[in-house]
Structures are given as C-alpha cells and as structure tokens.
Amino acid sequence: MADTPSGTDTGNARPAAKRRVGRPRKDESKPATPKSASPRAAPNGRSGAGRKSEPAETARTGGAKAATSPSSRKTRAPREAAASRTRAKGERSERPVRGRRRAATTGAAQEGRTPVVLAIDVGGSHIKAMVSTVVGEKRRIETGKHMSAERMVAAIRELTADWEYDAVSVGYPGAVADNAPALEPHNLAPGWKGFDFSEAFGKPTRVVNDAMMQAIGSYQGGRMLFLGLGTGLGSAMIVENVCVPMELAHLPYKRRKTFEDFVGERGRKLRGTKKWRKSVARVVERLSLALEPHEIVLGGGNVKKLKAMPPLCRAGENENAFLGGFRVWTDESLKL
C-alpha cells in the first residue's frame, strides 16, 4: 500500500494529529525518571540520574543519602575500629564522669589508700581547719570584713604548711553552685563568688554550703533535716544519701518576717531567750510537718541555749562539720 501524505485526511492520520496538537500528557512532557535513581539501588550510593539529582534524592530520603555516602562510611570506620580495640583490651569506653571529686579520689586510689582531706569551716568571725589524719586538732584564724577568698586561702596554706593532704573541702556560709560560692557573703570581704578554690589551693577542692557540710557529718540514714541555729538559720536535708541543699532562712514566716528573723541570733537578742526558745519549737514543728523528716538535727552555736530538744530533734556536734568535710571525699554512697 502506498504511503499517504501527511496532509491527507485519512482515518489513520486524524488521531495522530489530535495527539500532537492537543494537551500533552504528563508522561510525555518530560522523560521518566528511572526507578534505579533510588540511592539504595544505585551502586556506591549515587543516583542513577547523575549528580544533578542528588539534592532531590536527599530531600526525599531525609538525609539518608548523606548517612550512607562513602565519605561518611570512611569517617565512621576508624571510630568503630578504635571502639572495637578498646573493648578488646577490656578498657572503659564510656565518657569520664565530670567534676573534681572523681579526679581527686583517683590519685589516692592509685596508691591504694583513702585520700587525706583538709576540711575548712568558714565563719563570720573565725575560719577553722582540720585534717582527716589528725582528728581533734583544730586550727583557726580570725576573720572579718577584710577577709576575701584569696586572703583566706593564703592564710590557711600558711596555717597548715606542715599538714599533708590530697583534697580540700570548704564549708561556705551561703549558696553554692557549680562547686563555687554563688553569692558574696554578708560578713566577709567581696571576692568569693565564683572563686576557683582548686586552682588557689593547688588541690582538688569541693565547696559545699556550711550547713550541708555539718549535715553530712551528722547523717545516720533515712530522711534527716538539719537546722543550724547561729548568727542566722542554716538548713540542709539528706534523703536516702541524696544531699538536698535548702535555703529556708529567708522564707516568710509570720508578721512579714522570715524564719531567720525569729530563730536567728538577732531575733534572740531582740525578743529574749525565753521567747526565742518558743519560736525554735514552733519553727521546728512547722518544718517537720512540711518536710516529714525521720529526724531533725539542731546544730550551730546557739543550740546550747535550748533547755530541751523539740520532738524528733537531737543536738549536733560542731565537730560534725569537719567529719562532713571528710565524708564529702571518702563516702561514695553520698550523692552531692
């Protein structure tokens, strides 16, 4: 049969002409993307459509392409090999625990002995020091408005020059954060906030609130609340070996005054010792109902002015502050 010219109106040519002038189909407007363009099916992690299709494939796979690229595998391989060698040698592969406490105990542990600790109790009128190898021998220096943290370290180092120790504990009369005083003290010179005691002493140093240090030295188990009756009101709590810092002194109590206004030294002098004793009993009762401790330890210089202990209470010894400073480093059951 002879060929028909393209312009001839035949039955076979009409449908073809309509397809050419009509709206192009979706699959005819652009070349189809081969199924092999998937990064998983393509060799070496490359798209079958070439380099230009890589951004689109990465967007659809949510970054799977980058995770399986040759460069990623090359980077990961040495790390996996190193981890395998570490496990084969029996070494610990975990990241070391942060903090200065671990670093200090490691040195003594390598020598197979308990670390020797210098405990320092910072007060408004005196700063006292004791070393764990000579329990009972306290040394102290006078302090006051002139005493900065730097001067204190220099004075203590001179005072204890004949003592050997591995680590230091500092009981600070104020809030503590990140192993340093968080606020400047009321009765001492500025320069305490954020001070690096570890660098100043040249020894690993742990800084805790002074009430917490005495609480640690007094702790016998369970839920214990410590209240320090001195110039102000110190407070700390230990719950099943977990140390919980507390700042109860400046919470509102009554008559727009705080707990410290009633049971601190200033309140005792203003209202008299008899009324002060009643205030101590009421404050202890209120805090006991709120915190539900198993026992309450009353410490500080004014505890001896009480005629009798309130319910659930026992008197704490001042020496417990130093025992607490030692336990900060030697008692691994404590969680600070």
Coordinates of C-alpha atoms in Angstrom, one line a residue:
M1 CA 0.0 0.0 0.0
A2 CA 1.4 3.5 -1.0
D3 CA 2.4 6.0 1.6
T4 CA -0.2 8.7 2.4
P5 CA 1.0 12.3 2.5
S6 CA 0.9 13.9 6.0
G7 CA -1.7 16.4 5.0
T8 CA -4.2 13.8 3.6
D9 CA -7.3 13.4 5.7
T10 CA -7.4 9.7 6.3
G11 CA -8.8 7.7 9.1
N12 CA -5.4 6.6 10.4
A13 CA -3.8 10.1 10.4
R14 CA -6.6 12.0 12.2
P15 CA -6.0 10.5 15.7
A16 CA -2.2 11.2 15.4
A17 CA -2.8 14.8 14.5
K18 CA -5.1 15.3 17.5
R19 CA -2.4 13.9 19.9
R20 CA 0.2 16.3 18.5
V21 CA -2.0 19.5 18.8
G22 CA -3.8 18.5 22.0
R23 CA -2.6 19.0 25.6
P24 CA 0.5 16.9 26.1
R25 CA 0.2 14.0 28.6
K26 CA 2.0 14.2 31.8
D27 CA 4.3 11.3 31.0
E28 CA 5.1 12.7 27.5
S29 CA 6.1 16.2 28.7
K30 CA 9.3 15.1 30.3
P31 CA 11.4 12.0 30.4
A32 CA 10.5 9.4 33.0
T33 CA 12.9 9.1 35.9
P34 CA 14.2 5.6 36.0
K35 CA 13.4 3.6 39.2
S36 CA 17.1 2.9 39.7
A37 CA 17.6 6.5 40.8
S38 CA 17.0 5.5 44.4
P39 CA 20.2 5.9 46.4
R40 CA 19.8 2.5 47.9
A41 CA 19.6 0.7 44.5
A42 CA 22.4 2.7 42.8
P43 CA 26.0 1.5 43.3
N44 CA 28.3 3.4 45.5
G45 CA 25.4 5.4 47.0
R46 CA 25.0 7.6 43.8
S47 CA 21.7 8.4 42.0
G48 CA 21.1 6.7 38.6
A49 CA 20.1 10.1 37.2
G50 CA 23.6 11.5 37.8
R51 CA 25.0 14.2 40.2
K52 CA 22.2 16.7 39.5
S53 CA 19.5 14.5 41.1
E54 CA 21.4 14.2 44.4
P55 CA 19.7 17.2 46.2
A56 CA 16.2 16.0 45.4
E57 CA 17.0 12.4 46.5
T58 CA 18.5 13.7 49.7
A59 CA 15.4 15.8 50.5
R60 CA 13.1 12.8 49.8
T61 CA 15.1 10.4 52.0
G62 CA 15.5 12.9 54.9
G63 CA 19.3 12.8 54.8
A64 CA 19.6 9.0 54.3
K65 CA 21.9 9.7 51.3
A66 CA 24.4 11.7 53.4
A67 CA 24.4 9.0 56.1
T68 CA 25.3 6.3 53.6
S69 CA 27.8 8.2 51.5
P70 CA 31.3 6.8 51.0
S71 CA 32.9 9.7 52.9
S72 CA 30.5 9.1 55.9
R73 CA 31.4 5.4 55.9
K74 CA 35.1 6.2 55.7
T75 CA 34.8 8.6 58.7
R76 CA 32.8 6.1 60.8
A77 CA 35.1 3.1 60.1
P78 CA 38.1 4.3 62.1
R79 CA 35.9 5.2 65.1
E80 CA 34.3 1.8 65.1
A81 CA 37.6 0.1 64.8
A82 CA 39.0 2.1 67.7
A83 CA 36.0 1.2 69.8
S84 CA 36.4 -2.5 69.0
R85 CA 40.1 -2.3 70.0
T86 CA 39.1 -0.6 73.3
R87 CA 36.6 -3.2 74.1
A88 CA 39.0 -6.0 73.2
K89 CA 41.6 -4.6 75.7
G90 CA 38.9 -4.5 78.5
E91 CA 39.1 -0.7 78.8
R92 CA 36.2 1.5 79.8
S93 CA 34.8 3.1 76.7
E94 CA 32.3 5.5 78.5
R95 CA 33.0 9.2 78.7
P96 CA 34.5 10.0 82.1
V97 CA 32.3 11.5 84.8
R98 CA 32.6 15.3 85.0
G99 CA 33.5 17.0 88.3
R100 CA 36.5 17.5 90.5
R101 CA 35.6 14.9 93.1
R102 CA 36.4 12.0 90.8
A103 CA 39.7 13.4 89.8
A104 CA 40.8 13.8 93.4
T105 CA 39.9 10.3 94.6
T106 CA 41.6 8.7 91.6
G107 CA 45.1 9.8 92.7
A108 CA 44.7 8.3 96.2
A109 CA 43.0 5.2 94.8
Q110 CA 46.0 4.6 92.5
E111 CA 48.2 4.4 95.6
G112 CA 45.7 2.1 97.4
R113 CA 44.7 4.4 100.2
T114 CA 42.0 6.7 101.4
P115 CA 42.5 10.3 100.5
V116 CA 43.7 12.7 103.2
V117 CA 41.3 15.6 103.4
L118 CA 41.7 19.2 104.7
A119 CA 38.3 20.4 105.9
I120 CA 37.7 24.2 106.3
D121 CA 34.7 25.7 108.1
V122 CA 34.3 29.4 107.0
G123 CA 32.5 31.6 109.6
G124 CA 31.9 35.3 110.1
S125 CA 34.3 35.6 113.0
H126 CA 36.6 32.6 112.6
I127 CA 37.8 30.2 109.9
K128 CA 38.7 26.7 111.3
A129 CA 40.6 23.9 109.7
M130 CA 41.2 20.2 110.4
V131 CA 42.9 17.4 108.6
S132 CA 41.5 13.9 108.5
T133 CA 44.7 12.3 109.7
V134 CA 44.8 14.4 112.9
V135 CA 41.2 14.4 114.1
G136 CA 40.6 16.6 117.1
E137 CA 43.3 19.1 116.3
K138 CA 41.7 22.3 115.0
R139 CA 43.5 25.3 113.8
R140 CA 41.8 28.7 113.3
I141 CA 42.3 32.2 112.1
E142 CA 40.5 35.4 112.8
T143 CA 38.3 36.8 110.0
G144 CA 36.0 39.7 109.3
K145 CA 35.2 42.3 106.7
H146 CA 38.7 42.2 105.4
M147 CA 38.7 38.5 104.6
S148 CA 38.5 37.7 100.9
A149 CA 38.6 34.2 99.4
E150 CA 42.2 34.8 98.1
R151 CA 43.4 36.0 101.5
M152 CA 41.7 33.1 103.2
V153 CA 43.5 30.6 101.0
A154 CA 46.8 32.2 101.6
A155 CA 46.2 32.2 105.4
I156 CA 45.1 28.6 105.5
R157 CA 48.0 27.4 103.4
E158 CA 50.4 29.1 105.8
L159 CA 48.5 27.8 108.9
T160 CA 48.6 24.2 107.6
A161 CA 52.0 24.2 106.0
D162 CA 53.1 21.1 108.0
W163 CA 50.0 19.1 107.0
E164 CA 50.0 16.8 104.0
Y165 CA 46.6 16.3 102.3
D166 CA 45.2 15.2 98.9
A167 CA 42.0 17.2 98.7
V168 CA 40.1 20.1 100.3
S169 CA 36.6 20.7 101.5
V170 CA 35.3 24.2 102.1
G171 CA 32.1 24.8 104.1
Y172 CA 30.8 28.2 102.8
P173 CA 28.3 30.4 104.6
G174 CA 26.0 30.9 101.6
A175 CA 24.6 29.4 98.5
V176 CA 26.8 27.3 96.3
A177 CA 26.6 26.5 92.6
D178 CA 29.0 24.7 90.2
N179 CA 31.4 24.0 93.1
A180 CA 31.8 27.7 93.9
P181 CA 30.1 30.3 96.0
A182 CA 27.1 31.6 94.2
L183 CA 26.7 34.8 96.2
E184 CA 29.0 37.1 98.1
P185 CA 29.0 36.6 101.9
H186 CA 27.4 39.1 104.3
N187 CA 30.1 39.2 106.9
L188 CA 33.3 38.9 104.7
A189 CA 35.0 40.9 102.0
P190 CA 34.0 40.6 98.4
G191 CA 35.7 38.2 96.0
W192 CA 34.1 34.9 97.0
K193 CA 31.5 34.5 94.2
G194 CA 32.8 32.1 91.5
F195 CA 36.3 31.8 93.1
D196 CA 38.3 28.8 91.9
F197 CA 39.5 27.1 95.1
S198 CA 41.0 24.2 93.3
E199 CA 43.4 26.4 91.4
A200 CA 44.2 28.5 94.5
F201 CA 45.0 25.5 96.8
G202 CA 46.6 23.5 94.1
K203 CA 44.5 20.6 95.2
P204 CA 41.1 19.2 94.1
T205 CA 38.5 21.1 96.2
R206 CA 34.9 20.6 96.9
V207 CA 32.8 23.6 98.0
V208 CA 29.5 23.0 99.9
N209 CA 27.2 25.1 102.0
D210 CA 28.4 25.1 105.6
A211 CA 25.0 23.8 106.9
M212 CA 25.2 20.9 104.3
M213 CA 28.8 20.0 105.5
Q214 CA 27.6 19.7 109.1
A215 CA 24.5 17.8 107.9
I216 CA 26.7 15.3 106.1
G217 CA 28.8 14.8 109.3
S218 CA 25.6 14.3 111.3
Y219 CA 23.8 12.0 108.9
Q220 CA 22.9 8.4 110.0
G221 CA 20.4 7.4 107.3
G222 CA 16.8 7.9 106.2
R223 CA 15.4 11.4 105.9
M224 CA 17.3 13.9 108.0
L225 CA 16.7 17.7 108.3
F226 CA 19.5 19.9 109.6
L227 CA 18.9 23.3 111.1
G228 CA 21.8 25.5 112.2
L229 CA 21.0 27.9 115.0
G230 CA 23.7 30.5 114.9
T231 CA 24.0 34.1 113.6
G232 CA 21.3 33.2 111.1
L233 CA 19.5 30.0 110.2
G234 CA 21.3 27.3 108.2
S235 CA 19.4 24.5 106.6
A236 CA 20.0 21.3 104.6
M237 CA 18.3 18.0 104.1
I238 CA 19.6 14.5 103.2
V239 CA 17.1 11.9 101.8
E240 CA 18.4 8.4 101.5
N241 CA 22.0 9.6 100.9
V242 CA 21.0 12.3 98.5
C243 CA 22.1 15.7 99.6
V244 CA 19.4 18.4 99.1
P245 CA 20.5 22.0 99.5
M246 CA 17.9 24.2 101.1
E247 CA 17.6 27.9 101.9
L248 CA 14.8 28.1 104.4
A249 CA 16.1 31.1 106.4
H250 CA 14.5 33.8 104.3
L251 CA 11.1 32.2 103.6
P252 CA 8.2 34.2 105.0
Y253 CA 7.1 33.0 108.4
K254 CA 4.7 35.5 110.0
R255 CA 4.2 39.3 110.5
R256 CA 6.0 39.8 107.2
K257 CA 9.1 38.4 108.8
T258 CA 11.2 35.3 108.0
F259 CA 12.2 32.2 109.9
E260 CA 15.6 33.6 110.5
D261 CA 14.1 36.8 112.0
F262 CA 12.6 34.7 114.8
V263 CA 15.2 32.0 115.4
G264 CA 18.5 33.7 114.4
E265 CA 20.8 35.5 116.9
R266 CA 19.3 38.9 116.1
G267 CA 15.8 37.6 117.0
R268 CA 17.0 36.1 120.2
K269 CA 18.6 39.4 121.3
L270 CA 15.5 41.4 120.4
R271 CA 12.9 39.2 121.9
G272 CA 14.8 37.4 124.7
T273 CA 16.0 33.9 125.0
K274 CA 12.7 32.6 126.5
K275 CA 10.6 33.7 123.5
W276 CA 13.4 32.6 121.2
R277 CA 13.1 29.0 122.5
K278 CA 9.4 29.0 121.9
S279 CA 10.0 30.3 118.3
V280 CA 12.5 27.5 117.7
A281 CA 9.9 24.9 118.8
R282 CA 7.2 26.3 116.5
V283 CA 9.6 26.6 113.5
V284 CA 10.7 23.0 114.0
E285 CA 7.1 21.8 114.3
R286 CA 6.1 23.7 111.1
L287 CA 9.1 22.4 109.0
S288 CA 8.6 18.9 110.3
L289 CA 5.0 18.9 109.1
A290 CA 6.1 20.2 105.7
L291 CA 9.1 18.1 105.0
E292 CA 8.3 14.9 107.0
P293 CA 11.9 14.0 108.2
H294 CA 12.6 11.0 110.2
E295 CA 14.8 13.1 112.5
I296 CA 16.0 16.7 112.8
V297 CA 19.5 17.7 113.9
L298 CA 19.9 21.1 115.5
G299 CA 23.4 22.5 115.3
G300 CA 25.1 25.8 115.5
G301 CA 26.4 27.9 118.4
N302 CA 23.0 28.6 119.9
V303 CA 21.8 25.1 120.2
K304 CA 23.3 25.0 123.7
K305 CA 20.9 27.8 124.7
L306 CA 17.9 25.4 124.4
K307 CA 16.7 23.8 127.6
A308 CA 15.2 20.8 125.9
M309 CA 15.1 19.3 122.4
P310 CA 11.8 19.6 120.5
P311 CA 10.2 16.3 119.3
L312 CA 12.3 14.4 116.7
C313 CA 15.3 16.5 117.4
R314 CA 18.8 15.8 118.6
A315 CA 21.7 18.1 119.1
G316 CA 24.5 18.1 116.6
E317 CA 28.2 18.5 117.5
N318 CA 30.3 21.3 116.0
E319 CA 32.9 18.7 115.1
N320 CA 30.5 17.2 112.6
A321 CA 31.2 20.0 110.2
F322 CA 34.8 18.6 109.8
L323 CA 33.5 15.0 109.6
G324 CA 31.2 16.1 106.9
G325 CA 34.1 17.7 105.0
F326 CA 36.0 14.4 105.2
R327 CA 32.9 12.3 104.1
V328 CA 32.5 14.5 101.0
W329 CA 35.5 12.7 99.6
T330 CA 35.5 9.4 101.3
D331 CA 31.8 8.3 101.4
E332 CA 30.9 7.1 98.0
S333 CA 27.3 6.4 99.0
L334 CA 26.6 10.2 99.2
K335 CA 25.1 11.9 96.2
L336 CA 26.0 15.6 96.3

